[in-house]
Amino acid sequence: MILVRLSNRLRVSFVAVLATIVFAVFGSMSAAQTQSANVSGFWDLKTPTGDGNFRDAFFDLKQSGESVTGDAIFGPRHIPIADGTFRDGKIHFTVTMGRTPRTRVISYDGTLQDGKINMVSQAEGREPTHGVAEPSKPEAALPPPRLPIPALHEVPDNHLARTPPMGWNSWNKFAGKVSDEVVRGVADALVSSGMKDAGYVYINIDDTWEGPRDAQGNMTSNTKFPNMKALADYVHSKGLKIGIYSSPGPKTCAGYEGSYGHEVQDANTFAAWGFDYLKYDWCSAGGIYKDDDMRAVYQKMGDALLATKRPIVFSLCQYGHENVWTWGDKVGGNLWRTTGDISDNWQAMSRIGFSQFDIAGYAKPGHWNDPDMLEIGNGGMTGDEYRTHMSLWSMLAAPLIAGNDLRNMTEETKSILMNHEVIAIDQDPDGKPVKRISPADDTAMITVRPLRGGAYAIGLFNRGDQPQKINFTWAQLGIAQPGKIRDLWKHTDIPSTAPDGYAATVPTHGVMLLRVSAK
Ligand code: GLA
């Protein structure tokens, strides 16, 4: 018994000693491992977008002691990281996006575990997003090889958009939050609000509808859009038309799947789903093609759309590069963006709108300059500013693509978007160009546009910060014999004017829009 007890005791203490040794060895090994763990290398951070897709960001990191340096790689942009540390298995660094003064800092905080980094990224003022970074190779961040481009030719006219297209687009209001439900709701509202009767017919889905390609390389929609064909059928059942969005690059501007190398296949998919309009946005194509390849690249999709035999309006979006107004029609374009993106404020809207007069002569029935979509009703401008927006776009014969939440419009927004008399200027069947009479930098801007049947539209714009009197003579506008004069915002006829001209006081950032009938 004693022997047994002793040996038991011995056994117990032996086990304890062994355990201590094992713990000491392995414990110190794992401490050493953590210490020697190193985040140097090339990482691919996949962040779920919440609709079945992942967004990739790449990091090329170098660790020295506890300090981490390197680059963040977002598409073609390589941005040095700052404040990089790796301590106790935790990594931290920041990336500053954009250029001064409009910079945005994103902070990254992660934990290294089993060779992966669980990462939380957070841009200033935004919700944090979670993703997982895995070891990768620099090749993964490179754009695919450049595909050959076709020889130039003239794509035959599709005979669509004889007047500037009218409708709605999801981007300005909804951006990444567009969904099947939103699109159906907006289609319903377009009809019930009277917008359809006013001429708005296209319901256009912008970026972030895209899912991954299937095994055959066909585009699919993501979880926000369960069935594109059914959605198109629904929009058609309301007597409306429906539009979709893609890019000639591998990725869209929001980082979703683009049509690169699948142009014909995608045109066929869009036609099979029943789409009537395609906005084709340059985005990541800039990382593959040269700027002077643009015409050929857009021609490729122009040909592909025509070959589907479905009438599909072709909307070019490459921000006005390469004087697109001189060749947009030749690639089958019905409209082409002439500038960068609009936003919902006076500075952006007026900068874009008042920069368009010199190229107005390039627009014609079937082929229009597109100074971007409307912001009316989104809340960032005054009523006068939105009336200027609507009037200016109409004087320019620009597409009228509303960008607000049509399910929820104030009476003032409705009165601006559905001003039939202003819409009639935009939609004048002759599509003749507006002329600026005042010097380009004048705050009082007098513009005139000939309409069908010898009438004229006259826009008096006040870009200044005080109300001001704007006057003109008929001779100045080239109008020999003015007929009846109508105020298109007050919806009244102007009883009489001085025989040689007219004067009006126009509010700050406001407009007076007149229609002068033929005598
Ligand atoms: C670009 C376009 C916008 C919109 C976004 C979507 O910025 O100019 O109109 O389509 O892409 O990502």
XYZ file of C-alpha atoms and ligand atoms in Angstrom:
531
model
C 0.000 0.000 0.000
C 2.729 2.452 1.025
C 4.613 1.677 -2.114
C 1.514 2.162 -4.166
C 0.718 5.430 -2.389
C 4.265 6.637 -2.853
C 4.314 5.709 -6.455
C 0.935 7.455 -6.823
C 2.330 10.550 -5.221
C 5.367 10.302 -7.402
C 3.181 9.822 -10.436
C 1.168 12.899 -9.539
C 4.211 15.064 -9.033
C 5.787 13.600 -12.175
C 2.683 14.547 -14.169
C 2.739 18.023 -12.616
C 6.380 18.494 -13.507
C 5.791 17.198 -17.003
C 2.813 19.500 -17.452
C 4.860 22.417 -16.227
C 7.628 21.563 -18.661
C 5.207 21.062 -21.556
C 3.402 24.309 -20.732
C 6.680 26.150 -20.384
C 8.012 24.849 -23.699
C 4.814 25.256 -25.753
C 3.736 28.401 -23.937
C 7.003 30.088 -24.623
C 6.901 28.755 -28.203
C 3.531 30.335 -28.852
C 4.742 33.584 -27.269
C 7.782 33.378 -29.500
C 5.541 32.600 -32.468
C 3.412 35.677 -31.823
C 6.529 37.682 -31.449
C 7.990 36.373 -34.665
C 4.627 36.589 -36.512
C 5.097 39.102 -39.226
C 2.615 40.902 -41.442
C 5.149 41.567 -44.200
C 3.737 40.436 -47.503
C 0.986 41.028 -50.028
C -2.571 40.861 -48.701
C -6.005 40.804 -50.352
C -8.693 42.301 -48.097
C -12.153 41.138 -49.115
C -14.972 43.197 -47.646
C -18.536 41.978 -48.118
C -20.766 44.619 -49.741
C -23.889 43.135 -48.147
C -25.422 42.005 -51.427
C -23.426 38.835 -52.102
C -20.349 40.609 -53.500
C -16.939 41.327 -52.034
C -14.839 44.413 -52.601
C -11.071 43.819 -52.907
C -8.392 46.085 -51.525
C -4.746 45.040 -51.590
C -1.973 45.876 -49.160
C 1.745 45.482 -49.763
C 3.156 45.585 -46.233
C 6.609 45.570 -44.729
C 7.147 45.093 -41.024
C 10.284 46.174 -39.199
C 10.140 45.682 -35.431
C 6.708 46.929 -34.489
C 6.508 49.406 -37.320
C 4.621 48.647 -40.548
C 5.025 50.538 -43.817
C 3.823 49.868 -47.361
C 1.103 50.639 -49.858
C -2.653 50.254 -50.099
C -3.711 49.357 -53.639
C -7.200 50.234 -54.797
C -7.429 49.431 -58.528
C -4.796 51.585 -60.235
C -4.188 53.732 -57.127
C -1.220 52.987 -54.878
C -1.419 54.978 -51.661
C 1.249 54.772 -48.930
C -0.124 53.669 -45.579
C 0.579 55.783 -42.467
C 0.835 55.201 -38.682
C 1.474 51.458 -39.292
C 2.100 49.262 -36.242
C 1.950 45.534 -35.462
C 1.985 44.736 -31.770
C 0.654 41.725 -29.785
C -0.908 40.247 -32.912
C -2.745 43.460 -33.765
C -2.174 45.607 -36.809
C -3.155 49.249 -37.242
C -2.614 51.722 -40.086
C -4.399 54.522 -41.929
C -4.834 55.425 -45.597
C -5.605 58.946 -46.805
C -7.793 58.961 -49.918
C -8.372 61.877 -52.290
C -6.453 65.095 -52.706
C -6.233 68.093 -50.406
C -8.506 69.748 -49.406
C -10.983 66.909 -50.022
C -9.206 64.077 -48.256
C -10.752 61.185 -46.361
C -8.831 59.067 -43.854
C -9.647 55.367 -43.544
C -8.338 53.550 -40.482
C -7.620 49.814 -40.542
C -7.441 47.682 -37.401
C -6.924 43.948 -37.564
C -6.006 40.824 -35.643
C -3.671 38.239 -37.125
C -4.997 34.744 -36.598
C -4.205 31.498 -38.433
C -2.433 33.397 -41.212
C -5.396 35.708 -41.878
C -6.157 39.209 -40.644
C -9.656 39.941 -39.389
C -9.904 43.568 -40.325
C -12.194 46.438 -39.418
C -11.928 49.499 -41.648
C -13.599 52.794 -40.952
C -13.764 55.963 -42.994
C -14.358 59.193 -41.079
C -18.047 59.671 -40.398
C -18.989 56.247 -41.769
C -19.988 52.932 -40.223
C -17.111 50.457 -39.699
C -16.908 47.535 -42.146
C -15.522 44.081 -41.449
C -13.451 42.022 -43.851
C -10.809 39.302 -43.976
C -7.356 39.796 -45.482
C -5.620 36.723 -46.854
C -2.102 36.325 -48.248
C -2.080 37.059 -51.974
C 0.293 37.941 -54.798
C 0.968 41.294 -56.509
C -0.354 39.810 -59.784
C -3.831 39.604 -58.222
C -3.968 43.413 -58.024
C -2.988 43.955 -61.659
C -5.618 44.712 -64.316
C -6.205 41.943 -66.866
C -4.251 42.200 -70.142
C -5.549 44.706 -72.688
C -7.884 43.185 -75.268
C -7.511 44.193 -78.913
C -9.832 47.013 -79.974
C -11.828 46.988 -83.220
C -11.049 49.180 -86.227
C -13.184 52.315 -86.304
C -16.353 52.504 -88.361
C -19.666 54.321 -88.011
C -22.300 52.422 -86.060
C -25.675 52.890 -87.788
C -28.213 55.108 -86.024
C -30.685 53.194 -83.814
C -33.357 55.897 -84.410
C -34.029 56.225 -80.678
C -34.084 59.340 -78.456
C -35.280 61.785 -81.115
C -35.803 64.187 -78.226
C -33.614 64.147 -75.079
C -34.381 61.038 -72.985
C -36.567 61.603 -69.917
C -36.825 59.354 -66.886
C -35.269 58.574 -63.532
C -31.935 57.130 -62.389
C -31.125 55.574 -59.023
C -27.610 56.952 -58.412
C -28.035 60.514 -57.111
C -30.398 59.508 -54.318
C -29.849 55.806 -53.661
C -26.298 54.979 -54.861
C -25.445 51.527 -53.367
C -28.860 51.253 -51.669
C -30.843 50.717 -54.860
C -32.884 47.502 -54.867
C -35.711 45.707 -56.644
C -38.095 47.150 -54.055
C -36.902 50.722 -54.597
C -37.149 50.383 -58.379
C -40.701 48.989 -58.220
C -41.735 51.723 -55.785
C -40.247 54.431 -57.965
C -41.953 52.968 -61.054
C -45.299 53.087 -59.218
C -44.630 56.669 -58.091
C -43.548 57.751 -61.554
C -47.017 56.838 -62.766
C -49.085 58.004 -59.764
C -47.297 61.368 -59.409
C -47.985 62.362 -63.008
C -44.308 62.172 -63.991
C -45.099 59.572 -66.647
C -47.733 61.834 -68.198
C -45.205 64.670 -68.118
C -42.923 62.557 -70.335
C -40.602 60.701 -67.941
C -40.475 57.077 -69.118
C -37.104 55.465 -68.366
C -36.488 53.886 -64.962
C -32.714 53.460 -64.924
C -30.847 51.253 -62.482
C -27.323 52.619 -61.970
C -24.289 50.932 -60.406
C -24.365 48.213 -57.682
C -26.965 45.853 -59.162
C -24.276 43.449 -60.377
C -23.502 39.990 -59.039
C -20.701 37.632 -60.072
C -20.607 35.888 -63.442
C -21.916 32.320 -63.602
C -19.906 29.331 -64.877
C -20.716 30.280 -68.482
C -19.576 33.863 -67.895
C -23.118 35.270 -67.900
C -23.776 38.295 -65.719
C -25.993 37.713 -62.723
C -27.627 40.289 -60.483
C -26.831 40.431 -56.767
C -29.114 39.718 -53.828
C -30.706 43.201 -54.000
C -32.189 42.187 -57.371
C -33.596 38.644 -57.187
C -34.917 38.550 -60.750
C -34.027 41.125 -63.376
C -36.393 39.753 -66.031
C -39.327 39.886 -63.620
C -38.394 43.447 -62.636
C -38.198 44.555 -66.282
C -41.588 42.916 -66.910
C -43.054 44.811 -63.955
C -41.719 48.175 -65.172
C -42.990 47.434 -68.686
C -46.411 46.514 -67.294
C -46.707 50.154 -66.140
C -46.102 51.409 -69.678
C -42.563 52.444 -68.756
C -39.111 51.491 -70.002
C -36.178 50.256 -67.969
C -32.444 50.955 -68.047
C -29.332 49.244 -66.744
C -25.682 50.150 -66.128
C -22.294 48.631 -66.910
C -18.674 49.518 -67.661
C -16.258 48.615 -70.475
C -13.705 47.969 -67.701
C -13.396 44.846 -65.533
C -14.960 46.753 -62.626
C -17.572 49.487 -62.418
C -16.885 52.727 -60.572
C -18.367 51.228 -57.393
C -16.086 48.178 -57.793
C -18.715 45.749 -59.131
C -18.410 43.396 -62.120
C -17.970 45.220 -65.462
C -18.435 44.044 -69.055
C -14.732 43.762 -69.944
C -14.235 40.869 -72.385
C -17.965 40.024 -72.187
C -19.383 42.918 -74.202
C -21.474 40.893 -76.660
C -22.550 38.402 -74.004
C -23.709 41.221 -71.699
C -25.539 43.095 -74.454
C -27.401 39.848 -75.150
C -28.161 39.338 -71.451
C -29.482 42.899 -71.058
C -31.661 42.432 -74.164
C -32.922 39.035 -72.947
C -33.853 40.531 -69.566
C -35.806 43.209 -71.458
C -33.714 46.341 -70.898
C -34.289 49.404 -73.062
C -31.364 51.641 -72.039
C -27.703 51.098 -71.132
C -25.470 53.591 -69.333
C -21.909 52.513 -70.077
C -19.446 54.040 -67.613
C -15.667 54.183 -68.330
C -14.490 53.612 -64.692
C -11.745 50.950 -64.522
C -11.390 50.825 -68.326
C -8.963 53.703 -67.709
C -6.531 51.237 -66.116
C -6.448 49.127 -69.286
C -7.029 51.255 -72.362
C -5.503 54.540 -73.454
C -7.781 57.571 -73.643
C -7.647 57.551 -77.410
C -8.953 53.952 -77.440
C -12.276 55.252 -76.091
C -14.046 55.585 -79.394
C -13.247 51.986 -80.390
C -14.167 50.657 -76.945
C -17.569 52.396 -76.998
C -18.099 51.338 -80.621
C -17.716 47.703 -79.527
C -20.719 48.003 -77.220
C -22.612 50.163 -79.744
C -22.302 47.342 -82.283
C -23.200 44.704 -79.697
C -26.383 46.550 -78.670
C -27.469 47.009 -82.272
C -26.854 43.323 -82.973
C -29.330 42.335 -80.226
C -32.092 43.810 -82.435
C -33.723 45.199 -79.285
C -34.129 49.007 -79.256
C -31.674 50.028 -76.519
C -30.743 53.659 -75.849
C -26.958 53.876 -75.559
C -25.769 56.330 -72.893
C -22.020 57.023 -72.887
C -20.430 58.007 -69.611
C -16.762 58.950 -69.851
C -17.035 62.422 -68.331
C -16.498 64.348 -71.593
C -12.975 63.112 -72.346
C -11.584 63.083 -75.870
C -14.207 65.613 -77.046
C -16.812 62.861 -77.004
C -19.370 65.253 -78.529
C -17.423 65.011 -81.822
C -17.726 61.193 -82.079
C -20.401 60.009 -79.623
C -22.978 59.662 -82.411
C -20.546 57.588 -84.532
C -20.349 54.822 -81.905
C -24.131 54.634 -81.731
C -24.382 56.921 -78.689
C -27.742 58.553 -78.054
C -26.292 60.683 -75.272
C -22.867 61.256 -73.805
C -21.822 62.729 -70.488
C -19.897 65.951 -71.024
C -18.570 66.492 -67.476
C -17.659 64.845 -64.191
C -20.321 63.947 -61.640
C -22.913 66.447 -60.499
C -23.748 66.794 -56.821
C -26.652 68.365 -54.991
C -25.332 71.893 -54.482
C -25.336 75.219 -56.337
C -21.558 75.227 -56.967
C -21.500 71.839 -58.694
C -24.750 72.299 -60.619
C -23.996 75.829 -61.841
C -20.368 75.038 -62.692
C -21.511 72.143 -64.882
C -24.605 73.774 -66.366
C -23.084 77.116 -67.356
C -20.010 75.435 -68.918
C -22.049 73.789 -71.661
C -22.842 76.582 -74.134
C -19.799 76.190 -76.377
C -20.567 72.552 -77.200
C -24.352 72.954 -77.508
C -24.114 72.802 -81.311
C -22.942 69.167 -81.240
C -26.303 67.894 -79.956
C -29.017 66.946 -82.414
C -32.091 64.710 -82.519
C -31.010 61.205 -81.514
C -27.665 62.360 -80.055
C -27.482 64.606 -76.994
C -24.963 66.247 -74.687
C -25.520 64.959 -71.152
C -24.420 67.324 -68.357
C -25.470 64.610 -65.849
C -28.681 63.764 -64.039
C -30.980 66.074 -62.118
C -30.646 66.760 -58.399
C -34.030 68.493 -58.123
C -35.801 67.412 -54.935
C -32.733 66.024 -53.185
C -32.656 68.902 -50.707
C -29.282 70.563 -51.241
C -30.467 73.599 -53.211
C -33.123 76.307 -52.897
C -36.285 76.373 -55.009
C -34.751 79.117 -57.173
C -31.612 77.048 -57.649
C -33.618 73.976 -58.658
C -35.676 76.113 -61.080
C -32.369 77.271 -62.572
C -31.269 73.602 -62.827
C -34.453 72.605 -64.681
C -34.450 75.699 -66.913
C -30.771 75.443 -67.790
C -30.984 71.731 -68.615
C -34.019 72.461 -70.806
C -32.292 75.328 -72.619
C -29.371 72.929 -73.226
C -31.682 70.209 -74.616
C -30.175 67.941 -71.957
C -31.650 64.583 -70.940
C -34.085 65.093 -68.045
C -33.269 62.175 -65.782
C -34.656 62.846 -62.316
C -32.430 61.683 -59.458
C -34.653 62.109 -56.401
C -36.953 59.797 -54.443
C -40.128 60.020 -56.532
C -42.049 58.188 -53.799
C -41.683 61.206 -51.589
C -41.838 64.579 -53.361
C -42.868 68.012 -52.090
C -45.340 70.071 -54.084
C -42.521 72.434 -55.037
C -40.380 69.562 -56.373
C -43.336 68.297 -58.397
C -44.004 71.780 -59.776
C -40.394 72.001 -60.962
C -39.984 68.513 -62.423
C -43.439 68.562 -64.002
C -43.509 72.068 -65.421
C -44.974 71.119 -68.801
C -44.059 74.422 -70.404
C -40.391 74.073 -69.445
C -40.316 70.401 -70.476
C -41.643 71.473 -73.883
C -38.532 73.658 -74.359
C -36.280 70.700 -73.528
C -38.241 68.408 -75.820
C -38.509 70.781 -78.789
C -38.453 68.398 -81.768
C -35.880 70.429 -83.724
C -33.255 70.120 -80.965
C -31.584 73.361 -81.995
C -28.729 74.664 -79.811
C -28.942 77.385 -77.199
C -26.784 80.504 -77.618
C -25.213 82.477 -74.790
C -25.521 86.229 -75.382
C -23.713 87.486 -72.262
C -19.966 87.153 -71.677
C -19.061 83.754 -70.143
C -18.115 85.201 -66.755
C -21.086 87.560 -66.346
C -23.319 86.885 -63.354
C -26.296 88.012 -65.475
C -26.594 85.353 -68.141
C -28.845 85.879 -71.166
C -29.462 82.813 -73.324
C -31.709 82.182 -76.315
C -32.783 79.047 -78.145
C -34.758 78.816 -81.405
C -37.774 76.510 -81.254
C -39.897 74.844 -83.920
C -42.176 77.156 -85.888
C -40.196 80.361 -85.359
C -40.658 80.644 -81.572
C -37.809 81.236 -79.093
C -37.007 80.299 -75.531
C -35.147 82.941 -73.553
C -33.435 82.178 -70.257
C -32.366 85.024 -67.971
C -30.153 83.567 -65.255
C -28.795 85.383 -62.214
C -25.659 83.664 -60.959
C -24.914 86.493 -58.529
C -25.470 86.653 -54.794
C -27.912 89.573 -55.025
C -31.139 89.954 -57.008
C -30.389 91.842 -60.220
C -32.108 93.453 -63.160
C -31.361 91.723 -66.442
C -32.310 93.412 -69.694
C -31.921 92.651 -73.374
C -32.972 94.023 -76.728
C -34.700 91.859 -79.335
C -31.991 92.829 -81.793
C -29.376 91.427 -79.393
C -31.122 88.062 -79.481
C -31.607 88.109 -83.261
C -35.400 88.166 -82.909
C -36.816 90.438 -85.609
C -40.486 90.431 -84.619
C -41.384 89.109 -81.172
C -44.870 87.676 -80.783
C -46.639 86.812 -77.534
C -44.319 86.506 -74.493
C -44.985 83.919 -71.833
C -43.393 83.456 -68.407
C -42.884 79.684 -68.121
C -42.493 79.636 -64.316
C -45.399 81.959 -63.530
C -47.503 80.376 -66.295
C -48.725 83.790 -67.376
C -48.547 85.867 -70.524
C -46.594 89.060 -70.179
C -49.004 91.793 -71.347
C -46.688 94.314 -72.951
C -43.042 95.229 -73.050
C -40.974 98.077 -74.318
C -40.924 97.702 -78.114
C -37.200 97.205 -78.393
C -36.600 94.792 -75.530
C -37.373 93.523 -72.056
C -36.086 93.875 -68.492
C -36.759 91.762 -65.419
C -35.463 91.506 -61.882
C -34.210 87.968 -61.299
C -33.651 86.589 -57.784
C -30.282 85.348 -56.521
C -29.353 82.068 -58.273
C -32.761 82.260 -59.953
C -34.090 82.360 -63.466
C -36.744 83.911 -65.641
C -37.667 81.632 -68.491
C -39.666 83.082 -71.374
C -41.182 81.701 -74.533
C -41.628 84.154 -77.341
C -44.067 83.017 -80.030
C -43.530 83.738 -83.691
C -45.345 86.913 -84.762
C -19.622 57.354 -62.035
C -20.721 58.016 -62.842
C -21.927 58.262 -61.959
C -22.409 56.926 -61.385
C -21.270 56.255 -60.637
C -21.638 54.850 -60.215
O -19.137 58.204 -61.045
O -20.268 59.228 -63.410
O -22.961 58.871 -62.702
O -22.868 56.114 -62.428
O -20.107 56.164 -61.446
O -20.591 54.182 -59.605
